[in-house]
PDB file of C-alpha atoms (C1' of nucleotides) in Angstrom:
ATOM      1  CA  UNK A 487      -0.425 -16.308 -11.479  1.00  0.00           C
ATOM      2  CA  UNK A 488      -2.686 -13.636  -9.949  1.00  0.00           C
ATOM      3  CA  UNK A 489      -0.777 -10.828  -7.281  1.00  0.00           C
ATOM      4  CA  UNK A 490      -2.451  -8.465  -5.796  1.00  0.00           C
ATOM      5  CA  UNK A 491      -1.588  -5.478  -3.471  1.00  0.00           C
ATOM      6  CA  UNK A 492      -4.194  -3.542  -1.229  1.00  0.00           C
ATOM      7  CA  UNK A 493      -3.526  -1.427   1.977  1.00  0.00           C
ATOM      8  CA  UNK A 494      -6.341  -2.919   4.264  1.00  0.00           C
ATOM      9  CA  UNK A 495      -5.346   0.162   7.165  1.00  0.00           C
ATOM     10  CA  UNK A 496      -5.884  -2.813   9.942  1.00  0.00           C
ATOM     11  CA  UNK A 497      -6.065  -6.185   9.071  1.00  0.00           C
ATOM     12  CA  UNK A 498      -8.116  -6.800  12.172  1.00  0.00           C
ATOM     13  CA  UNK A 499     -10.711  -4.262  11.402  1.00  0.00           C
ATOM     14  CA  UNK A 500     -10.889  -5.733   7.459  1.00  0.00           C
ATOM     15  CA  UNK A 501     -10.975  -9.653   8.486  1.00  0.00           C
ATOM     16  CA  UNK A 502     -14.425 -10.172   6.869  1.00  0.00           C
ATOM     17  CA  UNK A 503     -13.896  -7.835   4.164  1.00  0.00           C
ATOM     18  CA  UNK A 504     -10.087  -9.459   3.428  1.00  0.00           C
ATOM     19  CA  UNK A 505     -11.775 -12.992   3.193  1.00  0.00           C
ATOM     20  CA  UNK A 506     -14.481 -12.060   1.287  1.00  0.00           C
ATOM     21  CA  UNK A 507     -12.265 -10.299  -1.488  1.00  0.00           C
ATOM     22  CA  UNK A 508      -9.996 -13.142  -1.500  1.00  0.00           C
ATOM     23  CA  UNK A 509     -13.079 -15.755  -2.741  1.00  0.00           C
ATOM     24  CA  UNK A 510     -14.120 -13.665  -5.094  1.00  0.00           C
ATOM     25  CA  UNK A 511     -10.703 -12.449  -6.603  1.00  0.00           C
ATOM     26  CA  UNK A 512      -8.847 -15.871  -5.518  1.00  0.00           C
ATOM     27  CA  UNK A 513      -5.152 -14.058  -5.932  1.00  0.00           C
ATOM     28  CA  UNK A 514      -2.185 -16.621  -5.652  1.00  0.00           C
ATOM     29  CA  UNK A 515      -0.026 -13.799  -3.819  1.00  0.00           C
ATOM     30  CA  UNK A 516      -1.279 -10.676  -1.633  1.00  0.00           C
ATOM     31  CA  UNK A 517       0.531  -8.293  -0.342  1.00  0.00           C
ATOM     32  CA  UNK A 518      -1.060  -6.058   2.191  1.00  0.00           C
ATOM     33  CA  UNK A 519      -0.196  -2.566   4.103  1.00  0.00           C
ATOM     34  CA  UNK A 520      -0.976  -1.105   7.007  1.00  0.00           C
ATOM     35  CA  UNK A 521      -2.048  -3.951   8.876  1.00  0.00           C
ATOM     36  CA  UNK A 522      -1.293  -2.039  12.147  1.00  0.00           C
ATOM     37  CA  UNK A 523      -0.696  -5.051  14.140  1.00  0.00           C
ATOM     38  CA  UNK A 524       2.568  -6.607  15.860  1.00  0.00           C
ATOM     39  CA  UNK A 525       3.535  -9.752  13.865  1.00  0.00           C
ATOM     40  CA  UNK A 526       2.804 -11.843  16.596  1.00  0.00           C
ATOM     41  CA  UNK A 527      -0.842 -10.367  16.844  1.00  0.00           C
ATOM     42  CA  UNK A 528      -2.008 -11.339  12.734  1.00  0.00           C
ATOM     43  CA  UNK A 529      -5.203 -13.523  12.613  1.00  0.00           C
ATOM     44  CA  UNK A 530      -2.812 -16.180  10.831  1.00  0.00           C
ATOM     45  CA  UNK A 531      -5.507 -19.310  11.073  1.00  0.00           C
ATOM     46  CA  UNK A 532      -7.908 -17.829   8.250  1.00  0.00           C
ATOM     47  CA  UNK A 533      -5.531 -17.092   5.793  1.00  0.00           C
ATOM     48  CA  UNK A 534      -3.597 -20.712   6.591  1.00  0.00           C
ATOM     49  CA  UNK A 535      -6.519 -22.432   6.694  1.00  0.00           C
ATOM     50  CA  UNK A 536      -7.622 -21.096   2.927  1.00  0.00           C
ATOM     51  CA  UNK A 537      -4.294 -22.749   1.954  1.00  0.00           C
ATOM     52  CA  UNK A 538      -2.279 -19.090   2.028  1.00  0.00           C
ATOM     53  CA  UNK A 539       1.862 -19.105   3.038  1.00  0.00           C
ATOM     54  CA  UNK A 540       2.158 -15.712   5.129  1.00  0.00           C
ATOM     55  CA  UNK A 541       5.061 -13.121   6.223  1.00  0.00           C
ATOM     56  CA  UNK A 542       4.625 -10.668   8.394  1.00  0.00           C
ATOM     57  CA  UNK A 543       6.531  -7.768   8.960  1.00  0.00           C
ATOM     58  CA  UNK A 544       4.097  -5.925  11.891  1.00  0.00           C
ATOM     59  CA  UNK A 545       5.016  -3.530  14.544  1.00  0.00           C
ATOM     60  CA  UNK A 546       2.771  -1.835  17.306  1.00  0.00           C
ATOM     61  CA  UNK A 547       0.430   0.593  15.754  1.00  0.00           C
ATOM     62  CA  UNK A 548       1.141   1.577  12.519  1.00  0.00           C
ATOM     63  CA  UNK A 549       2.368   0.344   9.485  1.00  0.00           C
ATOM     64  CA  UNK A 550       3.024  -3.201   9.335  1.00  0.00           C
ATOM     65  CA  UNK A 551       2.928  -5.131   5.916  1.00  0.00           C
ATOM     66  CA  UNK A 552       2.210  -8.671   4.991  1.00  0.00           C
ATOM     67  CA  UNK A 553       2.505 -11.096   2.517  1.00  0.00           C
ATOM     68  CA  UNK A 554       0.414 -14.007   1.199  1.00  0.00           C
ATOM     69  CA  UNK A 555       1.114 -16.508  -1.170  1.00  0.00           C
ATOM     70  CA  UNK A 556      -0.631 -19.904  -2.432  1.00  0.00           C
ATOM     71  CA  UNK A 557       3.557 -21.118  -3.182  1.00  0.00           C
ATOM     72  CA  UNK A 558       6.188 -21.878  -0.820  1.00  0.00           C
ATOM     73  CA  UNK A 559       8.630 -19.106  -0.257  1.00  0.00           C
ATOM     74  CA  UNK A 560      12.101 -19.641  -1.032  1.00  0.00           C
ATOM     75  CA  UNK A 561      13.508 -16.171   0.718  1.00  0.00           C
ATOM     76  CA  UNK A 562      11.959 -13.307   2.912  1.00  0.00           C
ATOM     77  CA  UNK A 563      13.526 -10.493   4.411  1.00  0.00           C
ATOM     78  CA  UNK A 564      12.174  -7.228   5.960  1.00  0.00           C
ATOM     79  CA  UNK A 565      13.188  -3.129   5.968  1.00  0.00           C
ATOM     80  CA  UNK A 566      14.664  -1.542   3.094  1.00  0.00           C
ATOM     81  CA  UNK A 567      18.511  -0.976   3.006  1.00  0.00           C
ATOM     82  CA  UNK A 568      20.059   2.060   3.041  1.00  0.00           C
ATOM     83  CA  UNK A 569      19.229   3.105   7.086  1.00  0.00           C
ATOM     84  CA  UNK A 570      19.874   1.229   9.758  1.00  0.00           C
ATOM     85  CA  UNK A 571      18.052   3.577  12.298  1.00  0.00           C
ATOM     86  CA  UNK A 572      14.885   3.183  10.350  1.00  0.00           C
ATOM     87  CA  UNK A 573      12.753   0.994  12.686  1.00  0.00           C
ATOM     88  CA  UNK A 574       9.183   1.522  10.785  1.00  0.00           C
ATOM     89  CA  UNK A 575       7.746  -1.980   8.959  1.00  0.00           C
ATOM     90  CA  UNK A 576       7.339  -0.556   5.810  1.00  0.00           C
ATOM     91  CA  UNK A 577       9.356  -3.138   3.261  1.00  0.00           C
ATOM     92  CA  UNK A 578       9.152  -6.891   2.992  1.00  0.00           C
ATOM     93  CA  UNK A 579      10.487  -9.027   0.376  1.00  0.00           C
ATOM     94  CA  UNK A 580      10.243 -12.707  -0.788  1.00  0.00           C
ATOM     95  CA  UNK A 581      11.300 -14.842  -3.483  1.00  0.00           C
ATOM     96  CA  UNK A 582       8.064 -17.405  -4.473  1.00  0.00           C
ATOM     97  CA  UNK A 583       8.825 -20.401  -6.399  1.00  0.00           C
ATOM     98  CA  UNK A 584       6.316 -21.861  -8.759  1.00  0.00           C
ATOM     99  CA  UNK A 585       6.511 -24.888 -10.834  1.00  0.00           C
ATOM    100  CA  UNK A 586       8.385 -23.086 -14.358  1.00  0.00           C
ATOM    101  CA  UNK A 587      10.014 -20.203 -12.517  1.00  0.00           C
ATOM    102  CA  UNK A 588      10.888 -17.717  -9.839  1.00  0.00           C
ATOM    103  CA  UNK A 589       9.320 -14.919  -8.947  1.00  0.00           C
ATOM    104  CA  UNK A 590      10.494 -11.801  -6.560  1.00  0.00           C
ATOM    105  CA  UNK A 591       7.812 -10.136  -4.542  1.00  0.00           C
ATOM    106  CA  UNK A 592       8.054  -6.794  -2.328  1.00  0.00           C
ATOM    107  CA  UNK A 593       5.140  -5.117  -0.507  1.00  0.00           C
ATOM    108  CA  UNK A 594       6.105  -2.182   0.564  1.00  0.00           C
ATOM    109  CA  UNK A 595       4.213   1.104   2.645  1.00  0.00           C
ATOM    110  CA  UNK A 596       5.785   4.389   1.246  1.00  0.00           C
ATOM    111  CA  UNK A 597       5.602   6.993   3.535  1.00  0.00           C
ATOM    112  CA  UNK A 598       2.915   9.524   3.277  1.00  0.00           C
ATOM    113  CA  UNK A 599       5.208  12.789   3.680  1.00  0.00           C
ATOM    114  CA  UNK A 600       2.861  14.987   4.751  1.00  0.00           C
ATOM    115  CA  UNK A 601       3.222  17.168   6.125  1.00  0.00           C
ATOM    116  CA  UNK A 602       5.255  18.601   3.610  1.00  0.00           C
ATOM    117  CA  UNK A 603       7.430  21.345   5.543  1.00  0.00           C
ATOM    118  CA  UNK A 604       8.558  18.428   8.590  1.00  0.00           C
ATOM    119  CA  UNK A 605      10.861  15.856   8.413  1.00  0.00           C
ATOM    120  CA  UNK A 606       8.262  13.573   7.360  1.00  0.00           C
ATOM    121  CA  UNK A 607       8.617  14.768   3.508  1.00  0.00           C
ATOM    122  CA  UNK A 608      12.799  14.627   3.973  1.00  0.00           C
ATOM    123  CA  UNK A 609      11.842  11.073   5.399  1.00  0.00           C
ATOM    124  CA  UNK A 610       9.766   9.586   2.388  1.00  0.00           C
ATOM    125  CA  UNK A 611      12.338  11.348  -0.363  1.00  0.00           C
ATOM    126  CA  UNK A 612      15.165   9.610   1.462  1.00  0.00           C
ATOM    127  CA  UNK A 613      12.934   6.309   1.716  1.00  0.00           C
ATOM    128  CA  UNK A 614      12.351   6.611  -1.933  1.00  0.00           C
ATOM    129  CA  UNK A 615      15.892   7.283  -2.820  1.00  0.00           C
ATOM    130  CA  UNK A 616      16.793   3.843  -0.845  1.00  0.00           C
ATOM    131  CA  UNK A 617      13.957   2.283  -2.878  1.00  0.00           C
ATOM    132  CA  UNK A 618      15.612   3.726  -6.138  1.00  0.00           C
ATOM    133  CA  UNK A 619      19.073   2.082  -5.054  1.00  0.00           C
ATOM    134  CA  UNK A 620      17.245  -0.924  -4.122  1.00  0.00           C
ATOM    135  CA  UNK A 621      15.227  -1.396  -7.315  1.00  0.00           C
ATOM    136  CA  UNK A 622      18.746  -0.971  -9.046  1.00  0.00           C
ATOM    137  CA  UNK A 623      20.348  -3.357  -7.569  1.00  0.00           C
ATOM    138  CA  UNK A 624      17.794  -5.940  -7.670  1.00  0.00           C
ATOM    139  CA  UNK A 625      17.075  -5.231 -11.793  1.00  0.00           C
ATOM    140  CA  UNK A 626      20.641  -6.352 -11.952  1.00  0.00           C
ATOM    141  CA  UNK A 627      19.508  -9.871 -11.010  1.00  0.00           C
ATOM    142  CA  UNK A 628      17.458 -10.105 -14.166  1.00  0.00           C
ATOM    143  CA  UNK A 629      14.351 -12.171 -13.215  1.00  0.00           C
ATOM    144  CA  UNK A 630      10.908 -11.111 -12.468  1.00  0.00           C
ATOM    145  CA  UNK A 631      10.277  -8.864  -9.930  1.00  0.00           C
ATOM    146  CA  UNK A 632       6.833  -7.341  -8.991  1.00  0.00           C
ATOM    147  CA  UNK A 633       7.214  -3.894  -6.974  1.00  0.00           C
ATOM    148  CA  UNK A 634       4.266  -3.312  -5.283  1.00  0.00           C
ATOM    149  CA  UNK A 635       2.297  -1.733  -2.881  1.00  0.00           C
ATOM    150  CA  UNK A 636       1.073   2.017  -1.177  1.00  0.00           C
ATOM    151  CA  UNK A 637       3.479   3.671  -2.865  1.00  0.00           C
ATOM    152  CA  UNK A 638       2.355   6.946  -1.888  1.00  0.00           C
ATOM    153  CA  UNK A 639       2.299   8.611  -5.116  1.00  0.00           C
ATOM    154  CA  UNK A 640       0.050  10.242  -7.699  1.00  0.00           C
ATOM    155  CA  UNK A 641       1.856   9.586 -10.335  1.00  0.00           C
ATOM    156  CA  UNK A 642       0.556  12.073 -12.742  1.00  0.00           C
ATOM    157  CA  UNK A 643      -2.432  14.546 -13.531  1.00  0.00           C
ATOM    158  CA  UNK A 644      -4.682  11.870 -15.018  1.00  0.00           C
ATOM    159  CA  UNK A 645      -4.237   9.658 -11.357  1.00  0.00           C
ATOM    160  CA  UNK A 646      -6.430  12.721  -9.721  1.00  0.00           C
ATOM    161  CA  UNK A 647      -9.771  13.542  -9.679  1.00  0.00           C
ATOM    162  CA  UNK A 648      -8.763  16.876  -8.540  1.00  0.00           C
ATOM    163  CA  UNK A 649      -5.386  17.385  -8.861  1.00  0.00           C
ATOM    164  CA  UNK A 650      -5.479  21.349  -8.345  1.00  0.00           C
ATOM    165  CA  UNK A 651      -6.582  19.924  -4.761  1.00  0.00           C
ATOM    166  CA  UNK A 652      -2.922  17.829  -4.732  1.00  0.00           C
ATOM    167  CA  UNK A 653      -0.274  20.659  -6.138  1.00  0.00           C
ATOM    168  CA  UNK A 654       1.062  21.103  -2.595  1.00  0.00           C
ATOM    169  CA  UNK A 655       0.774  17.556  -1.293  1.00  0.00           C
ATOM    170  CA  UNK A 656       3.590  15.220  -0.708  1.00  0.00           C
ATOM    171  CA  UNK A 657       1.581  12.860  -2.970  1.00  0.00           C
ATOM    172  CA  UNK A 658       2.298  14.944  -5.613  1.00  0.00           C
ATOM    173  CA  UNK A 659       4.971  17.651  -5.049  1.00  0.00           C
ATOM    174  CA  UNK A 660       7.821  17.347  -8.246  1.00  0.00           C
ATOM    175  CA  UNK A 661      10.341  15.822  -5.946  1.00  0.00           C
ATOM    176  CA  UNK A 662       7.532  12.729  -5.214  1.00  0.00           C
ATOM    177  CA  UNK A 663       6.986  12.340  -8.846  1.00  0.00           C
ATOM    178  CA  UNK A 664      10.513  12.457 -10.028  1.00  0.00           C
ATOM    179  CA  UNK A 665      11.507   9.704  -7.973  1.00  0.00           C
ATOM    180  CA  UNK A 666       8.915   7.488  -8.906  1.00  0.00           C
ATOM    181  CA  UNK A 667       9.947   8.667 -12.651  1.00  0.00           C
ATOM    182  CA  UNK A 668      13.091   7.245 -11.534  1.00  0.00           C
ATOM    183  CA  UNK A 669      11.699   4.224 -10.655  1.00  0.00           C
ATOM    184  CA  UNK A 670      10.162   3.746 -13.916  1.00  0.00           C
ATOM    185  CA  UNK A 671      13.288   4.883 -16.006  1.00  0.00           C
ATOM    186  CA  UNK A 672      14.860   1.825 -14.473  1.00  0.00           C
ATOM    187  CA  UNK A 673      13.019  -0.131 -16.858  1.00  0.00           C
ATOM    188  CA  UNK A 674      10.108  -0.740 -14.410  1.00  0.00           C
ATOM    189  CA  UNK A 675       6.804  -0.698 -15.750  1.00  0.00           C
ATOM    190  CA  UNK A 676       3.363   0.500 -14.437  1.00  0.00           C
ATOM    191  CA  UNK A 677       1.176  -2.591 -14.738  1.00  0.00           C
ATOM    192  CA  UNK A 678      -1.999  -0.251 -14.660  1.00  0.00           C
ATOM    193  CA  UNK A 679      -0.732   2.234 -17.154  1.00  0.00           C
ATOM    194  CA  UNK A 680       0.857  -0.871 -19.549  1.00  0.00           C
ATOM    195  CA  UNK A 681      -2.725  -1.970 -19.822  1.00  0.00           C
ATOM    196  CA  UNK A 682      -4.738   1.652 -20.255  1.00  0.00           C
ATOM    197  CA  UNK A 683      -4.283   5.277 -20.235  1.00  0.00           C
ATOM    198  CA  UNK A 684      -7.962   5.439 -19.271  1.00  0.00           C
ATOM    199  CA  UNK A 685      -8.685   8.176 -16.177  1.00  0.00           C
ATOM    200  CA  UNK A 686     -10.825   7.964 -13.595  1.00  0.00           C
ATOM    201  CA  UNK A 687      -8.481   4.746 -12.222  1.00  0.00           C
ATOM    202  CA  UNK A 688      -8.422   5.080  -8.397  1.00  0.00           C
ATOM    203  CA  UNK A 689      -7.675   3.154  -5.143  1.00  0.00           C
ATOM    204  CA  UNK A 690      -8.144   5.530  -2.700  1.00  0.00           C
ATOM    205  CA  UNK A 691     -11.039   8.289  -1.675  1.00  0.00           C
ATOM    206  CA  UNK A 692     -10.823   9.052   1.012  1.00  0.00           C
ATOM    207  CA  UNK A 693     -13.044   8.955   4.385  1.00  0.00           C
ATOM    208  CA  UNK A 694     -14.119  12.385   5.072  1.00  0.00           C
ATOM    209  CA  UNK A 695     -16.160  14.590   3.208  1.00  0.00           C
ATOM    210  CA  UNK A 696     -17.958  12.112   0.751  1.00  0.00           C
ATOM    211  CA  UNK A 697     -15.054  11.670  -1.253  1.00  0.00           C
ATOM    212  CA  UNK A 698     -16.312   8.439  -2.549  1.00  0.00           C
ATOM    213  CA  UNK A 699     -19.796   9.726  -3.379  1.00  0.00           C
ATOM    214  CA  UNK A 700     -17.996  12.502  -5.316  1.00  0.00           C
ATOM    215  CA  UNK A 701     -15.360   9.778  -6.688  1.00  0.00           C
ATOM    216  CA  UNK A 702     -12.887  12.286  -5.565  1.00  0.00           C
ATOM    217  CA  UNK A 703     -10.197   9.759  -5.455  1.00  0.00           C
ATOM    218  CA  UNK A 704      -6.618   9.198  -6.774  1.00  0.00           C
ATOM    219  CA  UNK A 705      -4.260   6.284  -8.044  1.00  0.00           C
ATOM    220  CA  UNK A 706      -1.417   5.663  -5.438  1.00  0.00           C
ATOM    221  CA  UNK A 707      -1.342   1.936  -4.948  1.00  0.00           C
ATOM    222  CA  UNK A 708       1.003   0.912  -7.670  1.00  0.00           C
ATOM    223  CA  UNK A 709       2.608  -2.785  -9.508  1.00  0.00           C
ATOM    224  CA  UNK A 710       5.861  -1.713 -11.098  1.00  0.00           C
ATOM    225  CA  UNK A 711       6.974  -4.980 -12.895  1.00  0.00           C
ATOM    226  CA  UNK A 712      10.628  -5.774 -14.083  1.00  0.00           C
ATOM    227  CA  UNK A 713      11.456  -6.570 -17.737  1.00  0.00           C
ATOM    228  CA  UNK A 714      10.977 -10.209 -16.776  1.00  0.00           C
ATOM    229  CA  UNK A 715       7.737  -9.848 -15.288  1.00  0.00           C
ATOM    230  CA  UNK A 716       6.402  -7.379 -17.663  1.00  0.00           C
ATOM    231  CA  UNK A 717       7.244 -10.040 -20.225  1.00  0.00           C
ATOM    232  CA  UNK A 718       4.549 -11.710 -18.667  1.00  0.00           C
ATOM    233  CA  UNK A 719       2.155  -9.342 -17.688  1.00  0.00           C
ATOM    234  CA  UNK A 720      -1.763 -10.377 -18.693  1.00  0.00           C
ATOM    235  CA  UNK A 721      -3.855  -8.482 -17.376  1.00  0.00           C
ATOM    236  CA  UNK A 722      -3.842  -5.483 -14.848  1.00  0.00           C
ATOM    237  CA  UNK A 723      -7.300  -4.224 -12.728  1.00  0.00           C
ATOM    238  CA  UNK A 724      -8.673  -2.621  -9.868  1.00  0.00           C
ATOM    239  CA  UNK A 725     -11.234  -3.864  -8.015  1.00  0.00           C
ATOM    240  CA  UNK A 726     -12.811  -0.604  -7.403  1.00  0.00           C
ATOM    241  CA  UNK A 727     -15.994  -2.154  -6.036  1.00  0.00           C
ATOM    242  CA  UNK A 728     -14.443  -3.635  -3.033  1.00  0.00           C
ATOM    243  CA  UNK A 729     -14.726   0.228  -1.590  1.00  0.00           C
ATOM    244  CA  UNK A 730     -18.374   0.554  -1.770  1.00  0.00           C
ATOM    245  CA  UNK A 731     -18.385  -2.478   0.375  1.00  0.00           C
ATOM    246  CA  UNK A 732     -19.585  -2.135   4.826  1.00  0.00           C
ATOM    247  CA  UNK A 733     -16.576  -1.070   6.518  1.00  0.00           C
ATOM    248  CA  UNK A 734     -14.121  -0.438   4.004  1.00  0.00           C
ATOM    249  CA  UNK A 735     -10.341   0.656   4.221  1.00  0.00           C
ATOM    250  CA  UNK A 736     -10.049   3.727   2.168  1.00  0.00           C
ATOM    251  CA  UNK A 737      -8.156   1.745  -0.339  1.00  0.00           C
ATOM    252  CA  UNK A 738      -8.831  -0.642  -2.770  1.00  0.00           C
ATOM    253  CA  UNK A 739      -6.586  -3.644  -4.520  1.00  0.00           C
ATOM    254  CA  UNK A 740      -4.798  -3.708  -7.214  1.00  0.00           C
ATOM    255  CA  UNK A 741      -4.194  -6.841  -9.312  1.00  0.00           C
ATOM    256  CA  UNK A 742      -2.037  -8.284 -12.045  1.00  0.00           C
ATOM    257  CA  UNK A 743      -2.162 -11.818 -13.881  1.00  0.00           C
ATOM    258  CA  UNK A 744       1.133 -12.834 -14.989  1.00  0.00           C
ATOM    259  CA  UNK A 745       1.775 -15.983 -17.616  1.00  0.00           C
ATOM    260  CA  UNK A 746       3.532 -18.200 -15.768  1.00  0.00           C
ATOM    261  CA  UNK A 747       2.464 -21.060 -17.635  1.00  0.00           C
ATOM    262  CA  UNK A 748       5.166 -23.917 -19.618  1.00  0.00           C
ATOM    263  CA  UNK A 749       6.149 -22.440 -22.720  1.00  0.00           C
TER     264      UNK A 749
ATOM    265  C1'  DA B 688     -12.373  25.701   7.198  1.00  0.00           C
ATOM    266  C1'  DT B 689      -4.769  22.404   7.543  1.00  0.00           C
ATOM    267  C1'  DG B 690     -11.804  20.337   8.878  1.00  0.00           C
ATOM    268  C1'  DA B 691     -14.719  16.244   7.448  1.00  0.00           C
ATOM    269  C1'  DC B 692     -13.785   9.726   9.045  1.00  0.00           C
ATOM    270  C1'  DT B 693     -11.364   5.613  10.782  1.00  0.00           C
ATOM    271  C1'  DC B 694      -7.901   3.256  13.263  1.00  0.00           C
ATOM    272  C1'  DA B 695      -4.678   2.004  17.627  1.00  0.00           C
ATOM    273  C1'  DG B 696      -3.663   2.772  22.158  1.00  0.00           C
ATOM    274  C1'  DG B 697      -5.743   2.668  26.288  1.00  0.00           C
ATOM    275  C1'  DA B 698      -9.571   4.162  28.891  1.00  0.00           C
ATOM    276  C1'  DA B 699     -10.477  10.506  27.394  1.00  0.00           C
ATOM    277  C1'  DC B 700      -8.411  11.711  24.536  1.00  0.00           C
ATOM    278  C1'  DT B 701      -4.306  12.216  20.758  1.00  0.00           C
ATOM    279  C1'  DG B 702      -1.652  11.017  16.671  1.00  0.00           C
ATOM    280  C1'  DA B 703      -1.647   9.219  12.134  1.00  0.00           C
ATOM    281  C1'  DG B 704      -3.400   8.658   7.846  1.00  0.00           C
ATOM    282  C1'  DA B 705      -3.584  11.124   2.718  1.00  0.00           C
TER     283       DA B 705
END
DNA sequence: ATGACTCAGGAACTGAGA
């Protein structure tokens, strides 16, 4: 079973580039950010019509997150737990059944946090604080669960092109990368980094100033896979080509294959 | 150089993104 996670930043504005991905990376489950759309207002009939499930979890604007999947969901719920006043679409979970097994989904938009000395950074360290509680409870259940999404983060030195650029970002700040760290000493594991330790692994450059010329780019679109899942985990990529593509969104998926064959 | 592009909203710009 193939997942994948990409932040498309509008799903409108990617259409051609969303359907063209899809043929040529044919993922069973996507989960996509920033579609920037109500949920009423997602071009449903070309996903449906590939043979695609969807749940949407839009909102006017900004944000918004999506998922696709080839099985029938059993489940789905939006908005992370932990704040009832938070109104952004940022969280949106499902449980997917397959023919030998369960598995839990989440695509999730972490908050950017920049800029750093506004309530947008206290914001995203409380949001990732819920997600730690979250990710707690839910590795409690003991089944597979795939984590994913725009987390936000650079998780570490090697996820940089330039990380002296990054030192004072909320990307990147100690606080960011401790709670991520926390995520991880759950027992969740980095699909990317359980496959390589190679550098130079990026989904994101960004728009201005020829950053993906330069491959000035860094890693912040994340799979974080429970025991269960990692169990199965295949193979990990990033289809880094999909950026030098017309129109692109600054970001670029992320895939996993996990075994979900009879054993 | 707190900029450079790209998007949504709404009709010229601003805010947000990272």
């Amino acid at each position: 079973m193939r997942i994948a996670t990409w932040n498309v930043n509008s799903v409108r504005q990617r259409l051609d580039n969303v359907l063209a991905w899809l043929a040529e990376c044919a993922p069973d489950v996507v989960c996509l950010q920033e579609i920037k759309c109500e949920t009423a207002a997602f071009p449903r009939e070309p996903f449906e019509r590939l043979g695609y499930n969807l749940a949407v979890h839009g909102q006017k604007g900004f944000n918004g997150v999506a998922l696709l999947s080839k099985y029938p969901f059993d489940e789905v719920s939006h908005g992370l737990h932990g704040d009832e006043a938070d109104i952004q679409a940022r969280f949106l979970e499902a449980v997917i059944s397959t023919k030998t097994g369960c598995v839990r989904v989440v695509s999730l938009y972490l908050p950017n946090g920049n800029p750093v000395s506004t309530e947008k950074y206290t914001y995203k360290l409380k949001w990732m604080d819920r997600l730690i509680q979250f990710s707690h409870e839910r590795l409690k259940l003991e089944e597979p669960l795939v984590l994913t999404g725009d987390f936000n983060v650079i998780p570490a030195v090697v996820d940089a092109q330039r990380p002296a650029a990054w030192v004072n970002d909320a990307l990147f700040l100690p606080a960011t990368r401790e709670r991520f760290r926390a995520l991880t000493d759950l027992g969740l594991t980095d699909a990317i980094r359980a496959v390589t330790d190679a550098g130079d692994l990026y989904t994101f450059w960004d728009y201005t100033a020829g950053a993906w010329a330069k491959n000035d780019g860094i890693r912040i679109d994340h799979i974080l896979l429970s025991p269960h899942a990692a169990d199965r985990l295949k193979t990990a990529g990033i289809d880094k080509h999909v950026r030098g593509w017309e129109k692109p969104s600054d970001h670029v998926p992320v895939y996993v294959d996990l075994d979900f064959e009879p054993r």
